[in-house]
Short mmCIF file of C-alpha atoms and ligand atoms in Angstrom, two decimals:
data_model
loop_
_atom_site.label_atom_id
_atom_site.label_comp_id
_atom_site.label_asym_id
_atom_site.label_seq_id
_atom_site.Cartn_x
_atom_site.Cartn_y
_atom_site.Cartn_z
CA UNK A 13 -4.64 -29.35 -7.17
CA UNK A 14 -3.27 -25.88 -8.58
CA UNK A 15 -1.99 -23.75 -6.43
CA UNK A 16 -0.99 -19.85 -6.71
CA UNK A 17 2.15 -19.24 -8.36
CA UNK A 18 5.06 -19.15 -5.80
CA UNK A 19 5.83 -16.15 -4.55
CA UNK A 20 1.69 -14.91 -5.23
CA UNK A 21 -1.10 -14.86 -2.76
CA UNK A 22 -4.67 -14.73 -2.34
CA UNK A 23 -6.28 -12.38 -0.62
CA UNK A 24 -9.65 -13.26 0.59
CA UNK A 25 -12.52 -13.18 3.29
CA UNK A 26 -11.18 -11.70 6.67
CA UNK A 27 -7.73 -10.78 5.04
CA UNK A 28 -9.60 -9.05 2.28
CA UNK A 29 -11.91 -7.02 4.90
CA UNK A 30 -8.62 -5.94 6.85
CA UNK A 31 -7.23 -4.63 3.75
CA UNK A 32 -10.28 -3.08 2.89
CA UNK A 33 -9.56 -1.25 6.03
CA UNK A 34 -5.96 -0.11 5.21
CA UNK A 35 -7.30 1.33 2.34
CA UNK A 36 -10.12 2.79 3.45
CA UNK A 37 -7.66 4.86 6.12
CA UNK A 38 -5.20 5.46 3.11
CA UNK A 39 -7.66 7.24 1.50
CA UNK A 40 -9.10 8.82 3.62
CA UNK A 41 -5.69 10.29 4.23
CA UNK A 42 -5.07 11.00 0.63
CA UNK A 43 -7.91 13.37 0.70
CA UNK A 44 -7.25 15.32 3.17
CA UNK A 45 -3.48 15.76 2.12
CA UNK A 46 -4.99 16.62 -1.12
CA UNK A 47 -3.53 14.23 -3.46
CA UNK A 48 -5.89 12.63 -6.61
CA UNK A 49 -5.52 9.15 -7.07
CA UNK A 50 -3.86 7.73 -10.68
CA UNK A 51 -4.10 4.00 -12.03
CA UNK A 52 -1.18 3.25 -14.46
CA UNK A 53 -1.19 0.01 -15.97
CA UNK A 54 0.75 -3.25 -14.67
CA UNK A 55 3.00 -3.17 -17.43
CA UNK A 56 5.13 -0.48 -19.08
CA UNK A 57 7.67 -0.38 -21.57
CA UNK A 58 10.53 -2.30 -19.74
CA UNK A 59 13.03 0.94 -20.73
CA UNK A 60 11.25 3.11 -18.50
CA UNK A 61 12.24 0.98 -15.73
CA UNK A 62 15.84 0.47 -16.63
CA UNK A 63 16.54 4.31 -17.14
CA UNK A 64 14.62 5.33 -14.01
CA UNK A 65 15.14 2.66 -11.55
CA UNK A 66 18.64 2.40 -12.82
CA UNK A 67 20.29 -0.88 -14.95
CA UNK A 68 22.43 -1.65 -12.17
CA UNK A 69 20.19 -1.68 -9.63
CA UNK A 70 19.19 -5.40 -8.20
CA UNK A 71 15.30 -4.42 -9.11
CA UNK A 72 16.05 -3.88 -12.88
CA UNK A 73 18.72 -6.44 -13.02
CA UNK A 74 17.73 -9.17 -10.73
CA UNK A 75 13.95 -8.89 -10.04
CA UNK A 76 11.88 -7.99 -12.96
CA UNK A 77 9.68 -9.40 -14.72
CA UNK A 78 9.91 -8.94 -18.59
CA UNK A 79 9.11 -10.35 -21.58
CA UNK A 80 8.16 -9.42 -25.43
CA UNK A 81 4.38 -9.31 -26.29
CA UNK A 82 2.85 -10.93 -29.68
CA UNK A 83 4.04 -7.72 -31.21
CA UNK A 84 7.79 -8.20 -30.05
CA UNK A 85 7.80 -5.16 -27.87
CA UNK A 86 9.74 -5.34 -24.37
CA UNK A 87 7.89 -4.98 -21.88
CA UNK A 88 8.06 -5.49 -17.81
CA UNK A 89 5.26 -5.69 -15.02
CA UNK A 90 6.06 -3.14 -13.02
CA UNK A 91 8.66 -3.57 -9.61
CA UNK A 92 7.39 -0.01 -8.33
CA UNK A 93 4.83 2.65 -9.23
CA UNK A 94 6.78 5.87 -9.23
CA UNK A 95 8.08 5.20 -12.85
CA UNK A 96 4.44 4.62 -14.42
CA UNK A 97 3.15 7.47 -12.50
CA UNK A 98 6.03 9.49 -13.90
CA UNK A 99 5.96 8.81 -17.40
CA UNK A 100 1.58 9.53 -16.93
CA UNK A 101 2.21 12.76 -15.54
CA UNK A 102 4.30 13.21 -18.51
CA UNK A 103 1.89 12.13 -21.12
CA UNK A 104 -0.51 13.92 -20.05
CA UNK A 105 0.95 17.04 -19.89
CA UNK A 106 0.20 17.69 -16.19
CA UNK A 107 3.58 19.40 -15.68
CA UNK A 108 1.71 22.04 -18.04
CA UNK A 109 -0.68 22.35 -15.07
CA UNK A 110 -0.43 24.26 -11.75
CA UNK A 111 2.37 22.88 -9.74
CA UNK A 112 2.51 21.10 -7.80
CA UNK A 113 0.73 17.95 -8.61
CA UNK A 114 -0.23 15.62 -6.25
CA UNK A 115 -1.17 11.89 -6.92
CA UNK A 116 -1.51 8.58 -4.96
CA UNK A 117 -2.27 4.76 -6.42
CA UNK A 118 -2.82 1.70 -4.64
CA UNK A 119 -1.92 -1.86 -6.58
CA UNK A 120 0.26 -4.65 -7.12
CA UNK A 121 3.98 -4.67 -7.75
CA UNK A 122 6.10 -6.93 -9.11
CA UNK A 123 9.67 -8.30 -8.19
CA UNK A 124 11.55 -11.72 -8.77
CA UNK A 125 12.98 -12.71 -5.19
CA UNK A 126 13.25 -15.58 -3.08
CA UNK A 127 9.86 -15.44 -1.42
CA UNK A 128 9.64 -15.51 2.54
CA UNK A 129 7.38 -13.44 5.12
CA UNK A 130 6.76 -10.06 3.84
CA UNK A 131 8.45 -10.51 0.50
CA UNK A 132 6.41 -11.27 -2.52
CA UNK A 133 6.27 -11.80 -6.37
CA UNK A 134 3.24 -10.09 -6.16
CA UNK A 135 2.97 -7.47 -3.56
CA UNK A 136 0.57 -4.61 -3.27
CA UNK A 137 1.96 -1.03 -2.51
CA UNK A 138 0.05 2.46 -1.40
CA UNK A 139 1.97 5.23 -2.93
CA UNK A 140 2.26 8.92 -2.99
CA UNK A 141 3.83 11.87 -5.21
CA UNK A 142 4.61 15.12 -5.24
CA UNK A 143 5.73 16.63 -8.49
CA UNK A 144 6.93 20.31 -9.23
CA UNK A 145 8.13 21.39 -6.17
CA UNK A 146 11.53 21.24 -4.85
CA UNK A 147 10.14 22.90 -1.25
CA UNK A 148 11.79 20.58 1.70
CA UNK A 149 8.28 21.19 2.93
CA UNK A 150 7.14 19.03 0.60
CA UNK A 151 9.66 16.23 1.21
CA UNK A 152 8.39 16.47 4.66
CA UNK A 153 4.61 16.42 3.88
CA UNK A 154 5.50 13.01 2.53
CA UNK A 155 6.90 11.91 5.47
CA UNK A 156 4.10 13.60 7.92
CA UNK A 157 1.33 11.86 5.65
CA UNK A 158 3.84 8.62 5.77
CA UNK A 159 4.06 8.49 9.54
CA UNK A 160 0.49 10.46 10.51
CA UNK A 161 -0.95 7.07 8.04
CA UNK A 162 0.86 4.35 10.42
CA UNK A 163 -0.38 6.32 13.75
CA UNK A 164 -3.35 6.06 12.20
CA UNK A 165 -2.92 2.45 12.38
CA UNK A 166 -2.18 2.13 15.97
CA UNK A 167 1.70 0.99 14.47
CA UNK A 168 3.07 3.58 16.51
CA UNK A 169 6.82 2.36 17.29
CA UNK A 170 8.59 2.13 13.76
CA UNK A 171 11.68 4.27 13.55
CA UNK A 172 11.85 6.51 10.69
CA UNK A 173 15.53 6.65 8.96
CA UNK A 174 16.59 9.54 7.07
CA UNK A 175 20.00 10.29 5.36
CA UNK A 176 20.60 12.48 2.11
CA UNK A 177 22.27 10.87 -1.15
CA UNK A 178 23.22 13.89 -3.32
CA UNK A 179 23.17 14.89 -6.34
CA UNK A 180 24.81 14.68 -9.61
CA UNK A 181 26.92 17.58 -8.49
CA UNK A 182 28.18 16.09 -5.18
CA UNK A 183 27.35 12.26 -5.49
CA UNK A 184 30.16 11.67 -7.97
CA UNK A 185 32.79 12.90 -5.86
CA UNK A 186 31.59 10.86 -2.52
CA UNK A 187 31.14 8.00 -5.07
CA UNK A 188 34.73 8.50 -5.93
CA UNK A 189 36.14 8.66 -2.36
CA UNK A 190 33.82 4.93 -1.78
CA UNK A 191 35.74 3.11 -4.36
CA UNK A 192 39.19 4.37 -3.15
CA UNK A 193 38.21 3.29 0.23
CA UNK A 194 37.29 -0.42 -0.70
CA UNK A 195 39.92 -0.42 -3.49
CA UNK A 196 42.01 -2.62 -1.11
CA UNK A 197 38.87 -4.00 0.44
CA UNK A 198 37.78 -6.11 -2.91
CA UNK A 199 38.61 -9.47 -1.25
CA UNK A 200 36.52 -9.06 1.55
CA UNK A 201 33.57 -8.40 -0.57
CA UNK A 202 30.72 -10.86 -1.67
CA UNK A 203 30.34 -11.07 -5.10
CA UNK A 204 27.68 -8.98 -5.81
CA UNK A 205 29.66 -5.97 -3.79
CA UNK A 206 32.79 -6.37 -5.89
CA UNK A 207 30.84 -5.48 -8.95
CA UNK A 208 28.58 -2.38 -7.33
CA UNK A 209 32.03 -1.36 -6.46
CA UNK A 210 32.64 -1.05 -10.16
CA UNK A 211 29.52 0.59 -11.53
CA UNK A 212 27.37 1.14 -8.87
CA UNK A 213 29.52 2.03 -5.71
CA UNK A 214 26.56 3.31 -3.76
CA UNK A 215 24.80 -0.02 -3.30
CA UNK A 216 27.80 -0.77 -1.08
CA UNK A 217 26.03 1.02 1.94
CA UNK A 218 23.13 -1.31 2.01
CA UNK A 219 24.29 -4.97 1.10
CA UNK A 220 22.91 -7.07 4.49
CA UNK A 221 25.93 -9.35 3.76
CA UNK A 222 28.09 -9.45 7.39
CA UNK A 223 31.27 -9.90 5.49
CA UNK A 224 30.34 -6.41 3.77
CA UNK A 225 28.82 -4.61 6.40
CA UNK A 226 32.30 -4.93 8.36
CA UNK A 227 34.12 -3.83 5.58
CA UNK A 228 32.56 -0.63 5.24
CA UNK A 229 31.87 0.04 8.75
CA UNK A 230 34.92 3.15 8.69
CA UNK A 231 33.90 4.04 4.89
CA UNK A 232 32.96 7.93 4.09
CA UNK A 233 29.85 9.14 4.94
CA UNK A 234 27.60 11.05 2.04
CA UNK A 235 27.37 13.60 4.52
CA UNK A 236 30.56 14.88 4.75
CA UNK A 237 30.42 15.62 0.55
CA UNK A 238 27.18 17.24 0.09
CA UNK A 239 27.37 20.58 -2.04
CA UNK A 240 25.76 23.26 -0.25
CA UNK A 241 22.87 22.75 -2.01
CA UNK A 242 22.13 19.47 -0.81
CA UNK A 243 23.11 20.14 2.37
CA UNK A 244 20.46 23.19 3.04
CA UNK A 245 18.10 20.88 1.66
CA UNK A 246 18.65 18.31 4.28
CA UNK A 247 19.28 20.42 7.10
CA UNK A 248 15.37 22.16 6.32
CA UNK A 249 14.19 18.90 6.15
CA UNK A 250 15.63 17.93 9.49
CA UNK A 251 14.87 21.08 11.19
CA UNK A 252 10.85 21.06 9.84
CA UNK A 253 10.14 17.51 10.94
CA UNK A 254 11.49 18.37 14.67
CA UNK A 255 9.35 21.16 14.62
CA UNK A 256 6.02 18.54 13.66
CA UNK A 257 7.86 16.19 16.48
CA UNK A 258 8.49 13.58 14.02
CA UNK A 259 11.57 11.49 15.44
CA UNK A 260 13.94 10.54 13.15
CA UNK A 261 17.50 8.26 12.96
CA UNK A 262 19.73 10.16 10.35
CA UNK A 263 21.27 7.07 8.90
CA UNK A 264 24.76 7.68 6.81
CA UNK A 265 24.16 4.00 5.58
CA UNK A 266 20.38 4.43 4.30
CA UNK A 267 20.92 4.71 0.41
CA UNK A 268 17.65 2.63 -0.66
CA UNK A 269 17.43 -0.02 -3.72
CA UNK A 270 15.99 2.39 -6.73
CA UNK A 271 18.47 4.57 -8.18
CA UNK A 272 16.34 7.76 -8.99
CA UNK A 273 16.87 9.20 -5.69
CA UNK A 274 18.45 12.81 -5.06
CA UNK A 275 18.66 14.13 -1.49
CA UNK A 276 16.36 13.03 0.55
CA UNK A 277 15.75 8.85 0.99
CA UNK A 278 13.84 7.82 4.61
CA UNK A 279 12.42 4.51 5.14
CA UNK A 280 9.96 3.61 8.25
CA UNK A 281 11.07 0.14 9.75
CA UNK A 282 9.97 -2.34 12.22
CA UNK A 283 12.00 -4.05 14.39
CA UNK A 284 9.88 -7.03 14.75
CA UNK A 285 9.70 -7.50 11.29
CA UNK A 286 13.15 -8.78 10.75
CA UNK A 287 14.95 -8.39 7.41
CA UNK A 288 11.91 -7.14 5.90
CA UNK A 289 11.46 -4.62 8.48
CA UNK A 290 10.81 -1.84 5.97
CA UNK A 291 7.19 -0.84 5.75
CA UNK A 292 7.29 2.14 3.54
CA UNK A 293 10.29 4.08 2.30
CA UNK A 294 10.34 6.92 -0.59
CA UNK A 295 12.38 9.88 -1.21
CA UNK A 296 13.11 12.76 -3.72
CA UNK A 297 13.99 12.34 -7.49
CA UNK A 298 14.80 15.84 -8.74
CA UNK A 299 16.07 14.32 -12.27
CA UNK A 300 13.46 11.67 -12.60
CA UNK A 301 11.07 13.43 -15.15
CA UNK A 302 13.74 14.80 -16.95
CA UNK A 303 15.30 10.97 -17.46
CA UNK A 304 12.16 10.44 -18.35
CA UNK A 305 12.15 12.81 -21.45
CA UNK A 306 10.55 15.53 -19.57
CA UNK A 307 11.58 18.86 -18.48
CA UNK A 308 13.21 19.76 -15.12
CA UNK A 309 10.60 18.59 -12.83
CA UNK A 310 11.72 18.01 -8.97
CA UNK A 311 9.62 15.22 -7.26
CA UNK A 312 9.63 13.60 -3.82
CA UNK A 313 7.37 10.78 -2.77
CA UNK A 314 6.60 7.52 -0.96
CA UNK A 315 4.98 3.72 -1.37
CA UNK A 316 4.09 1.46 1.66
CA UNK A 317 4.10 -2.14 1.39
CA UNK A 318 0.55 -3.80 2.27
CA UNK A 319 1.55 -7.09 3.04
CA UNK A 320 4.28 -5.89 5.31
CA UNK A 321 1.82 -3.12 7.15
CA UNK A 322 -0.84 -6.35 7.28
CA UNK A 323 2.14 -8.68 8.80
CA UNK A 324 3.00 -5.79 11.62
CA UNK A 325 -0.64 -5.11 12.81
CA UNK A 326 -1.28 -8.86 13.45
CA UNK A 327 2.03 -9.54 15.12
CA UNK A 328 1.26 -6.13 17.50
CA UNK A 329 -2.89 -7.33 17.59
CA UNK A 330 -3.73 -4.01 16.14
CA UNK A 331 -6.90 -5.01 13.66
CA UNK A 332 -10.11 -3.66 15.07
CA UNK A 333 -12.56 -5.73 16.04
CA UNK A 334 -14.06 -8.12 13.00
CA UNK A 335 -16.88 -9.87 15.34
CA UNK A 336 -19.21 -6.65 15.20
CA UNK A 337 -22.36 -7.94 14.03
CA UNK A 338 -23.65 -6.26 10.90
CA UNK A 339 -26.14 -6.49 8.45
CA UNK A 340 -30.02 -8.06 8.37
CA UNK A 341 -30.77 -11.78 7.50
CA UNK A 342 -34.53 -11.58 5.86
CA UNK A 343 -35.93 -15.21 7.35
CA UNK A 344 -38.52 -15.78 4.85
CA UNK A 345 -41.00 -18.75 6.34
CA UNK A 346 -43.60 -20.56 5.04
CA UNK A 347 -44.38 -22.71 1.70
CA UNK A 348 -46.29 -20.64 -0.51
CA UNK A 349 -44.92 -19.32 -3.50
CA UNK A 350 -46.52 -15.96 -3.26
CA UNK A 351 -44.95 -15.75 0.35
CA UNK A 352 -41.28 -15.92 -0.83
CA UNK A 353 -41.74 -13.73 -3.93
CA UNK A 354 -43.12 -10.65 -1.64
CA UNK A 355 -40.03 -11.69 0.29
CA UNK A 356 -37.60 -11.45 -2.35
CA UNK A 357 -39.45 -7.68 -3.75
CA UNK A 358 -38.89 -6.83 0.26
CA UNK A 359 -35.02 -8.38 -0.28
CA UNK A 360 -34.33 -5.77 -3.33
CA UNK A 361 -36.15 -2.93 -1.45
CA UNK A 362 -33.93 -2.78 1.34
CA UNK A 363 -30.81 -3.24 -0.68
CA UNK A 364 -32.34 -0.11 -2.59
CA UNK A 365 -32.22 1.47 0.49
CA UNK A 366 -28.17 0.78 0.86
CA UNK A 367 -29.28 -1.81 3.60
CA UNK A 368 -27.24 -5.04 3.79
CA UNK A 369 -29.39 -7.88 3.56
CA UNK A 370 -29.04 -11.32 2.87
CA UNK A 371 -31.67 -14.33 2.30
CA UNK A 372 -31.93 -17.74 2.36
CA UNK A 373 -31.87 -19.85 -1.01
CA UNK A 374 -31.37 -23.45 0.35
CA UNK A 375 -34.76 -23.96 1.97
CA UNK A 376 -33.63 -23.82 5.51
CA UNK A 377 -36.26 -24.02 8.22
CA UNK A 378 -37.01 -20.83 10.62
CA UNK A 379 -35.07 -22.51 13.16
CA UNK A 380 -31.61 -23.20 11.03
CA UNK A 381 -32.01 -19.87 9.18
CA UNK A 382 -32.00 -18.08 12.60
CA UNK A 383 -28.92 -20.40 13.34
CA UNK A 384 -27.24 -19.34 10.02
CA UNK A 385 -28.04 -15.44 10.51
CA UNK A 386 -25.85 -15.94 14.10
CA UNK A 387 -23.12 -17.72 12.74
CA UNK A 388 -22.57 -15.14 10.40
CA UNK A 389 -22.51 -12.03 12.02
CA UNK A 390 -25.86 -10.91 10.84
CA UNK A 391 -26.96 -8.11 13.65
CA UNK A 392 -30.84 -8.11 12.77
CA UNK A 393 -33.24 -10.74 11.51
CA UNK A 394 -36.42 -9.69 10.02
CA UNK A 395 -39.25 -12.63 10.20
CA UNK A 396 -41.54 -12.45 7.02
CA UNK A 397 -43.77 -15.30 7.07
CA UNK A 398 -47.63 -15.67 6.87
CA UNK A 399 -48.73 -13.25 9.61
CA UNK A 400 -46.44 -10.54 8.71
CA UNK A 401 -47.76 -10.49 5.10
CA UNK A 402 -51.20 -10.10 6.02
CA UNK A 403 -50.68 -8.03 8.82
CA UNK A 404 -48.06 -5.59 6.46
CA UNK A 405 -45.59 -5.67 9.79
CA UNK A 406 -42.62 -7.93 10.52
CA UNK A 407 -40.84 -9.30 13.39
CA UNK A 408 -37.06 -7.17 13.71
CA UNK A 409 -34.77 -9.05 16.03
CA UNK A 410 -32.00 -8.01 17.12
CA UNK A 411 -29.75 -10.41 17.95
CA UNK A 412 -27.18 -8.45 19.63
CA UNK A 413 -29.22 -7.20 22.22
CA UNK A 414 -31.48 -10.53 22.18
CA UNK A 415 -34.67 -7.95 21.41
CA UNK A 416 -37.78 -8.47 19.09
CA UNK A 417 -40.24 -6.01 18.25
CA UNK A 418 -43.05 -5.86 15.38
CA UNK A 419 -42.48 -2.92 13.29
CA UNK A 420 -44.02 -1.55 9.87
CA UNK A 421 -42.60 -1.66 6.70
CA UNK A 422 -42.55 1.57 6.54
CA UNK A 423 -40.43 2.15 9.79
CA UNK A 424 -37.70 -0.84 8.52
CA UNK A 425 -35.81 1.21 6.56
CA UNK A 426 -35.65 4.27 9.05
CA UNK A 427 -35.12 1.87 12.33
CA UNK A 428 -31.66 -0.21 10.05
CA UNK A 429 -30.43 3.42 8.70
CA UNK A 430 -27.77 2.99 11.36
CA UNK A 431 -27.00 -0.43 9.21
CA UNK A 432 -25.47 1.47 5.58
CA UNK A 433 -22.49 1.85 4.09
CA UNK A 434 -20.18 -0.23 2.77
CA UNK A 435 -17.80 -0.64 5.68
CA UNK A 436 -17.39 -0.04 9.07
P1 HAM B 24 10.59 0.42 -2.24
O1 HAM B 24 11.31 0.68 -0.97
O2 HAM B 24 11.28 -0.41 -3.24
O3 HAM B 24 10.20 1.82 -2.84
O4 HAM B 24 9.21 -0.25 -1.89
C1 HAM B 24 8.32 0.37 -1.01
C2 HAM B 24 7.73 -0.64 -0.05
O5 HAM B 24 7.16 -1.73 -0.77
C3 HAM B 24 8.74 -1.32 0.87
O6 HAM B 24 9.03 -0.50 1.98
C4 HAM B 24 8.03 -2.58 1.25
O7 HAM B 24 7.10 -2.33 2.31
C5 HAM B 24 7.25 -2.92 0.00
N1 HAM B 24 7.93 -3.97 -0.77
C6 HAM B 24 8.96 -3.83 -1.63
N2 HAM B 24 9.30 -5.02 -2.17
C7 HAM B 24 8.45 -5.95 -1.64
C8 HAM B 24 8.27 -7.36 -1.81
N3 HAM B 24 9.03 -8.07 -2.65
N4 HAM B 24 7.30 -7.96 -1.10
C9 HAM B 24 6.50 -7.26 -0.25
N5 HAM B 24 6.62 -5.92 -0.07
C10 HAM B 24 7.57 -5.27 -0.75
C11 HAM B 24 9.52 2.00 -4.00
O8 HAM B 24 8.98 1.11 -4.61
C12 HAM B 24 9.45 3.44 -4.44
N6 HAM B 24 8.67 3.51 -5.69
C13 HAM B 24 8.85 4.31 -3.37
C14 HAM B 24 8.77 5.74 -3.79
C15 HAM B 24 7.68 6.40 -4.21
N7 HAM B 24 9.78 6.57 -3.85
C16 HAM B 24 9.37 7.73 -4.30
N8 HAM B 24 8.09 7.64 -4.54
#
């Protein structure tokens, strides 16, 4: 039997409805924040990644996917969306536009890891960004809409982490003072480490390796480096999201895994998620756009990971309740040919009417299609047999309140309105 590829899942039947859900919230949040949705394709030009993302970092060097197309172009599926949506915003010349521009997406990722709970090959991500205005405001929108979207959710105990990482003005310098500090450190380092202590000294701050961690326990703090700039920045952001009574961990070690970040990086975590305890994490990138041949563009946003937000509303039994009957279950009875096709015109009528109705095409009895319309969480059953032809009225049962009553055709549709839409 073939199975998925490792690392890849599928997502079907009640899993599919809850994420129906998530997004359904999401989006509902992402219009009343304002932002326009975007869908960039899966793969890109693997360069965009490597100059955005950074070469060093382990999601362009370790976890991408790429390869060359028939036409011997390099390509890569894409590890994260904020690169595709930059380089669109680009193309399309919506920096030309009024500023700022506002734009979420919702789709898969890719990244090469060792699979376990909450990390994927495939993983799906809801992301937003702001582009064009360097207003701390705006960093903090992203983090109102981040946290205001898991409230929504009933995950109401992640801690958000915060910490600033600079700029090209001040980084340097901090970066400078880090490698001096573990200069005499090297042997205590894993492997990785004693090459990001080379040429990418930042990633020091978040290797999960014990050995590491200890070693860089006393090390120098961002914080202490910032150039005024920077530090204004941070400070506003602090101050604004204690007056919207968002709590927040300022966390000198928080330096996240993409290297386009300026300033501002904050993740949301769960503790009871373990090592992937990070549900959705995001951040400024003030030179993105311009790395990405673009002019001066600031640009602060955010992606959540589905899988993981899916993972910490079962563990805290936070999905709403799936067993709500819904729907209407059209029991056609009877032999007659004529009988079943008036049933199946009545069938496309009501789905006309937005209704959601279902029939029977395996030539149940009454009895086992009644038994089939419980099982599967139909709420009505409308009897069309015989009588109900002749007579023009059918039998409506309700099986949630165990009711029957003979109604007109004509009152069906008005008597199920409550019955529409698409989800619940
Ligand atoms: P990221 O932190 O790399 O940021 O990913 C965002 C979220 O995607 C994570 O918090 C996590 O929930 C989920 N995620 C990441 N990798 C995996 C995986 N292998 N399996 C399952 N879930 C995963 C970004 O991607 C940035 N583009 C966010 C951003 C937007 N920054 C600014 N704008």
């Amino acid at each position: 039997m073939r199975r998925a590829p490792r690392g890849t899942r599928d997502i079907l039947l009640q899993e599919a409805a809850r994420w129906q859900f998530l997004e359904k919230i999401f989006r509902e949040m992402c219009f009343t924040y304002n932002f326009a949705e975007i869908h960039t394709p899966i793969f890109e030009e693997a360069e965009l990644f490597t100059r955005s993302v950074g070469e060093e970092s382990d999601v362009v060097k370790k976890e991408m996917y790429i390869f060359r197309d028939r036409g011997d172009r390099e390509l890569a599926l894409r590890p994260e969306g904020t690169a595709g949506v930059t380089r669109a915003y680009l193309e399309h010349g919506l920096h030309r536009r009024a500023q700022p521009v506002k734009l979420y997406y919702f789709g898969p990722m890719f990244r090469y890891d060792r699979p376990q709970a909450g990390r994927q090959r495939q993983f799906y991500q809801m992301g937003i960004e702001i582009f064009g205005s360097g207003d701390p405001a705006t960093d903090v929108e992203i983090i109102k809409f981040t946290s205001d979207f898991f409230a929504r959710l009933g995950l109401l105990d992640l801690n958000l982490q915060i910490n600033s990482v600079g700029c090209p003005r001040c980084r340097p310098f901090y970066l400078e003072q880090l490698r001096n500090f573990v200069r005499d450190k090297t042997a205590l380092l894993c492997r990785d480490c004693r090459q990001r202590a080379r040429v990418n000294p930042l990633r020091l701050l978040d290797c999960k390796n014990g050995d590491c961690r200890a070693a860089l326990k006393d090390s120098p703090q961002m914080e202490a480096y910032l150039c005024p700039a920077c530090r204004e920045h941070f400070t506003a952001v602090l101050r604004l999201l204690k007056v919207l009574d968002v709590p927040f961990e300022v966390d000198p070690f928080l330096v996240r895994g993409l290297d386009y970040y300026t300033n501002t990086a904050f993740e949301f975590v769960s503790a009871s998620l373990g090592t992937q305890g990070s549900l959705g994490g995001g951040g400024r990138y003030d030179q993105l756009v311009e790395s990405c041949g673009g002019p001066p563009v600031p640009g602060v946003g955010m992606a959540a990971g589905v899988e993981r937000i899916a993972l910490a509303m079962e563990k805290k039994n936070l999905w709403p309740n799936e067993d709500v009957p819904s729907g209407i279950f059209l029991a056609v009875t009877g032999s007659d040919n004529e009988g079943r096709e008036e049933g199946l015109a009545l069938l496309y009528q009501l789905r006309a009417q937005g209704l959601k109705v279902e029939i029977d095409y395996l030539n149940r009895s009454l009895k086992a299609q009644m038994k089939y319309a419980h099982r599967h969480g139909f709420r009505y059953v409308i009897i069309w047999g015989e009588e109900e032809r002749l007579s023009k009225r059918v039998k409506l049962r309700d099986l949630q309140a165990g009711e029957q009553r003979e109604v007109s055709l004509q009152e069906l549709g008005h008597l199920l309105s409550e019955q529409k839409g698409w989800i619940k």
